[in-house]
Coordinates of C-alpha atoms and ligand atoms in Angstrom, one line a residue:
X1 CA 0.0 0.0 0.0
X2 CA 2.8 2.4 1.1
X3 CA 4.8 1.9 -2.2
X4 CA 1.8 2.3 -4.5
X5 CA 1.1 5.7 -3.0
X6 CA 4.8 6.7 -2.9
X7 CA 5.5 6.2 -6.6
X8 CA 2.7 8.5 -7.9
X9 CA 3.7 11.1 -5.4
X10 CA 7.3 11.0 -6.6
X11 CA 6.1 11.3 -10.2
X12 CA 4.0 14.3 -9.2
X13 CA 6.9 16.0 -7.4
X14 CA 9.2 15.4 -10.4
X15 CA 6.6 16.7 -12.8
X16 CA 6.1 19.8 -10.7
X17 CA 9.8 20.4 -10.6
X18 CA 10.1 20.2 -14.4
X19 CA 7.2 22.6 -14.7
X20 CA 8.6 25.0 -12.2
X21 CA 12.1 25.0 -13.9
X22 CA 10.4 25.8 -17.2
X23 CA 8.1 28.4 -15.8
X24 CA 8.7 32.0 -16.9
X25 CA 11.6 33.4 -15.1
X26 CA 11.0 37.0 -16.2
X27 CA 8.0 39.3 -16.6
X28 CA 8.4 40.9 -20.1
X29 CA 11.0 41.8 -22.7
X30 CA 12.5 45.1 -23.8
X31 CA 13.1 45.3 -27.5
X32 CA 15.9 47.8 -27.5
X33 CA 16.9 49.7 -30.7
X34 CA 19.8 52.0 -31.2
X35 CA 20.2 55.0 -33.4
X36 CA 23.6 54.4 -35.2
X37 CA 24.3 58.2 -35.5
X38 CA 24.2 58.5 -31.7
X39 CA 26.4 55.5 -31.1
X40 CA 29.0 56.9 -33.5
X41 CA 29.1 60.6 -32.7
X42 CA 30.3 60.2 -29.1
X43 CA 33.7 60.7 -27.7
X44 CA 34.2 56.9 -28.0
X45 CA 33.3 56.9 -31.7
X46 CA 32.4 53.7 -33.6
X47 CA 33.6 51.3 -36.3
X48 CA 31.4 50.2 -39.2
X49 CA 31.0 46.5 -39.6
X50 CA 33.2 44.6 -42.0
X51 CA 30.2 44.4 -44.3
X52 CA 30.1 48.2 -44.7
X53 CA 28.3 51.2 -43.3
X54 CA 24.8 50.2 -42.1
X55 CA 21.7 51.8 -43.4
X56 CA 20.6 55.0 -41.7
X57 CA 18.0 53.2 -39.6
X58 CA 17.5 52.1 -36.1
X59 CA 19.3 48.8 -35.4
X60 CA 18.4 46.2 -32.8
X61 CA 20.6 46.3 -29.7
X62 CA 18.8 43.4 -27.9
X63 CA 15.7 41.6 -26.7
X64 CA 16.1 41.8 -23.0
X65 CA 14.1 39.8 -20.4
X66 CA 13.1 42.0 -17.5
X67 CA 11.2 42.1 -14.3
X68 CA 8.3 44.4 -13.5
X69 CA 10.4 46.1 -10.7
X70 CA 13.0 47.2 -13.3
X71 CA 15.6 44.7 -12.4
X72 CA 16.6 42.0 -14.8
X73 CA 18.2 38.6 -14.9
X74 CA 21.5 38.1 -16.9
X75 CA 23.8 35.3 -18.0
X76 CA 21.4 32.6 -17.0
X77 CA 22.9 29.5 -18.6
X78 CA 26.6 29.1 -19.0
X79 CA 25.9 25.7 -20.6
X80 CA 24.2 27.4 -23.6
X81 CA 26.9 29.0 -25.6
X82 CA 26.1 31.0 -28.7
X83 CA 26.1 28.8 -31.8
X84 CA 26.1 30.7 -35.1
X85 CA 25.3 27.6 -37.1
X86 CA 21.8 27.7 -35.5
X87 CA 21.1 31.1 -37.2
X88 CA 22.8 30.6 -40.6
X89 CA 19.5 31.4 -42.3
X90 CA 19.1 34.7 -40.4
X91 CA 22.7 36.0 -40.9
X92 CA 21.9 38.3 -43.8
X93 CA 18.8 39.8 -42.0
X94 CA 20.9 40.2 -38.8
X95 CA 23.6 42.1 -40.7
X96 CA 21.0 44.5 -41.9
X97 CA 18.9 44.9 -38.9
X98 CA 21.2 44.1 -36.0
X99 CA 24.6 45.5 -37.1
X100 CA 27.5 46.0 -34.8
X101 CA 29.1 49.4 -34.4
X102 CA 31.7 48.6 -31.8
X103 CA 35.4 48.8 -32.5
X104 CA 37.3 47.0 -33.9
X105 CA 35.1 46.3 -36.9
X106 CA 33.4 42.9 -36.7
X107 CA 30.8 40.9 -38.6
X108 CA 28.3 41.0 -35.8
X109 CA 29.0 37.5 -34.3
X110 CA 30.6 38.9 -31.1
X111 CA 27.7 41.3 -30.5
X112 CA 25.1 38.6 -31.1
X113 CA 27.0 36.2 -28.9
X114 CA 27.1 38.7 -26.1
X115 CA 23.4 39.4 -26.4
X116 CA 22.5 35.7 -26.5
X117 CA 24.7 34.8 -23.5
X118 CA 23.7 37.8 -21.4
X119 CA 20.0 38.1 -22.2
X120 CA 18.9 35.3 -24.5
X121 CA 19.8 32.6 -22.0
X122 CA 17.4 34.1 -19.6
X123 CA 14.4 33.4 -21.8
X124 CA 15.4 29.9 -22.9
X125 CA 12.2 28.6 -21.3
X126 CA 10.3 30.2 -24.2
X127 CA 12.7 30.7 -27.1
X128 CA 15.7 28.7 -28.3
X129 CA 18.5 30.6 -30.1
X130 CA 16.9 30.6 -33.5
X131 CA 13.5 31.6 -31.9
X132 CA 15.2 34.4 -30.0
X133 CA 16.9 36.1 -32.9
X134 CA 14.0 35.5 -35.2
X135 CA 11.6 37.0 -32.7
X136 CA 13.7 40.2 -32.4
X137 CA 13.8 40.5 -36.2
X138 CA 10.0 40.0 -36.5
X139 CA 9.2 42.5 -33.8
X140 CA 11.5 45.2 -35.4
X141 CA 9.7 44.7 -38.7
X142 CA 6.3 45.3 -37.1
X143 CA 7.2 48.8 -35.9
X144 CA 9.2 51.0 -38.3
X145 CA 10.5 53.6 -35.7
X146 CA 12.3 55.8 -38.2
X147 CA 9.2 56.0 -40.5
X148 CA 7.0 56.8 -37.5
X149 CA 9.3 59.6 -36.4
X150 CA 9.7 61.0 -39.9
X151 CA 6.0 61.0 -40.4
X152 CA 5.8 63.2 -37.3
X153 CA 8.4 65.6 -38.7
X154 CA 11.1 64.2 -36.4
X155 CA 14.1 63.7 -38.7
X156 CA 17.7 62.6 -38.1
X157 CA 19.1 65.9 -39.3
X158 CA 20.9 67.2 -36.3
X159 CA 17.8 69.1 -35.1
X160 CA 16.5 69.2 -31.6
X161 CA 13.1 67.7 -30.7
X162 CA 11.1 67.5 -27.5
X163 CA 11.2 64.2 -25.6
X164 CA 7.4 64.4 -25.4
X165 CA 7.0 64.8 -29.2
X166 CA 9.1 61.7 -29.8
X167 CA 7.3 59.6 -27.2
X168 CA 3.9 60.9 -28.4
X169 CA 4.7 60.1 -32.1
X170 CA 5.5 56.5 -31.2
X171 CA 2.5 56.1 -28.8
X172 CA 0.1 57.5 -31.4
X173 CA 1.4 55.2 -34.2
X174 CA 1.7 52.0 -32.2
X175 CA -0.6 52.4 -29.2
X176 CA 2.4 51.9 -26.8
X177 CA 4.5 54.4 -24.9
X178 CA 8.2 53.8 -25.5
X179 CA 11.2 54.2 -23.2
X180 CA 13.6 56.8 -24.6
X181 CA 17.3 56.7 -23.6
X182 CA 19.8 59.5 -24.3
X183 CA 23.6 59.6 -24.5
X184 CA 25.8 62.6 -25.2
X185 CA 27.7 63.6 -28.3
X186 CA 31.2 65.1 -28.4
X187 CA 29.7 68.5 -27.6
X188 CA 27.9 67.2 -24.6
X189 CA 24.5 67.5 -26.2
X190 CA 21.9 65.0 -25.0
X191 CA 20.7 63.0 -28.0
X192 CA 18.3 60.2 -28.9
X193 CA 20.3 57.0 -28.4
X194 CA 17.9 54.1 -27.8
X195 CA 14.2 53.4 -27.9
X196 CA 12.7 50.7 -25.7
X197 CA 9.4 48.9 -26.6
X198 CA 7.9 46.3 -24.3
X199 CA 7.0 42.8 -25.5
X200 CA 5.1 40.0 -23.9
X201 CA 6.9 36.9 -22.5
X202 CA 6.3 34.8 -25.6
X203 CA 7.9 37.6 -27.7
X204 CA 4.8 37.7 -30.0
X205 CA 3.2 41.1 -29.2
X206 CA 4.0 44.5 -28.0
X207 CA 2.5 45.5 -24.6
X208 CA 2.4 48.6 -22.5
X209 CA 5.7 48.8 -20.5
X210 CA 5.3 47.7 -16.9
X211 CA 8.3 50.0 -16.1
X212 CA 10.3 52.4 -18.2
X213 CA 14.1 52.5 -18.3
X214 CA 16.0 55.4 -16.9
X215 CA 16.1 58.0 -19.7
X216 CA 19.4 59.7 -18.9
X217 CA 18.2 62.7 -21.0
X218 CA 19.5 65.8 -19.4
X219 CA 17.1 68.2 -21.2
X220 CA 13.6 68.2 -22.5
X221 CA 14.8 68.9 -26.0
X222 CA 17.2 66.4 -27.5
X223 CA 19.2 66.1 -30.6
X224 CA 18.5 63.6 -33.4
X225 CA 21.8 63.4 -35.2
X226 CA 22.3 62.3 -38.8
X227 CA 24.0 59.0 -39.7
Ligands
5GP301 P1 24.2 50.6 -19.4 O1 24.8 50.5 -18.1 O2 25.1 51.0 -20.6 O3 22.8 51.2 -19.5 O4 23.8 49.1 -19.8 C1 24.7 48.1 -19.9 C2 24.0 46.9 -20.3 O5 23.2 46.4 -19.1 C3 23.0 46.9 -21.4 O6 23.6 46.8 -22.7 C4 22.2 45.7 -21.1 O7 22.8 44.5 -21.5 C5 22.1 45.8 -19.6 N1 20.9 46.6 -19.2 C6 20.9 47.9 -18.9 N2 19.7 48.4 -18.5 C7 18.9 47.3 -18.6 C8 17.5 47.0 -18.4 O8 16.7 47.9 -17.9 N3 17.0 45.8 -18.6 C9 17.8 44.8 -19.0 N4 17.3 43.6 -19.2 N5 19.1 45.0 -19.2 C10 19.6 46.2 -19.1
5GP302 P1 25.2 45.4 -23.3 O1 25.3 46.8 -23.3 O2 24.1 44.8 -24.2 O3 25.5 44.6 -22.1 O4 26.5 45.1 -24.1 C1 26.8 45.5 -25.3 C2 28.1 44.8 -25.7 O5 28.1 44.6 -27.0 C3 29.3 45.7 -25.3 O6 30.3 44.8 -24.9 C4 29.6 46.3 -26.7 O7 30.9 46.5 -26.9 C5 29.1 45.2 -27.6 N1 28.6 45.8 -28.9 C6 29.0 45.4 -30.1 N2 28.4 46.1 -31.1 C7 27.6 47.0 -30.4 C8 26.7 48.0 -30.9 O8 26.5 48.2 -32.1 N3 26.0 48.7 -29.9 C9 26.2 48.4 -28.6 N4 25.4 49.1 -27.8 N5 27.0 47.5 -28.1 C10 27.7 46.8 -29.0

């Protein structure tokens, strides 16, 4: 009698443990896109990828699992190294939409490796490597940030625009309020560096952000440099 009860109980506990280990370990994603002009016109400067100067468009920085309180997990699985052969079919789209601008010039693999290992491994319960990079590409395609801003008269021409006009343009076009992050150019002007959009845990849809990132913008009017 004892053993017939004990075995199902063990199975139940094991099943529960498997379930819990696969349960979501984060609350939402940030899809973070960077303006290349603002990465490059800083004191640190930049290096174009080996494949040439990227298009004058926002590029993906990363798809980052996050918690609702603003904190985030990182480097979640040392046993899941980046494996470029799993994303062979995505390479050309990645070079266009997720270019690296760090120095020295690279082909993107180091950037993508860093993003997978730091962030992607924290959403492995929902997306494998191919799914992770594919999801970011698909999400970027759904919202053309540059087009949205240009339609609102906000152009990458070195002009200054109010933070609220940038945020409003994106909210009115997409239904979602973005996070805006600034950095500073060589003349210490605060400029539009990254735009954060929030995404549900299956990386299939945009959502309202549970929490917005620190903007680091030191004025209400910020530069949108050319690239
Ligand atoms: P920084 O200190 O330059 O803002 O960020 C350095 C790195 O920390 C980012 O590239 C990213 O990997 C990570 N990071 C910064 N802020 C956040 C955040 O709000 N959420 C997540 N998930 N990662 C972040
Ligand atoms: P995170 O800030 O996501 O933790 O780290 C970004 C890392 O990727 C840094 O080590 C940075 O040098 C490298 N990286 C390579 N290319 C780029 C790029 O185009 N933009 C940014 N922000 N980081 C890049």
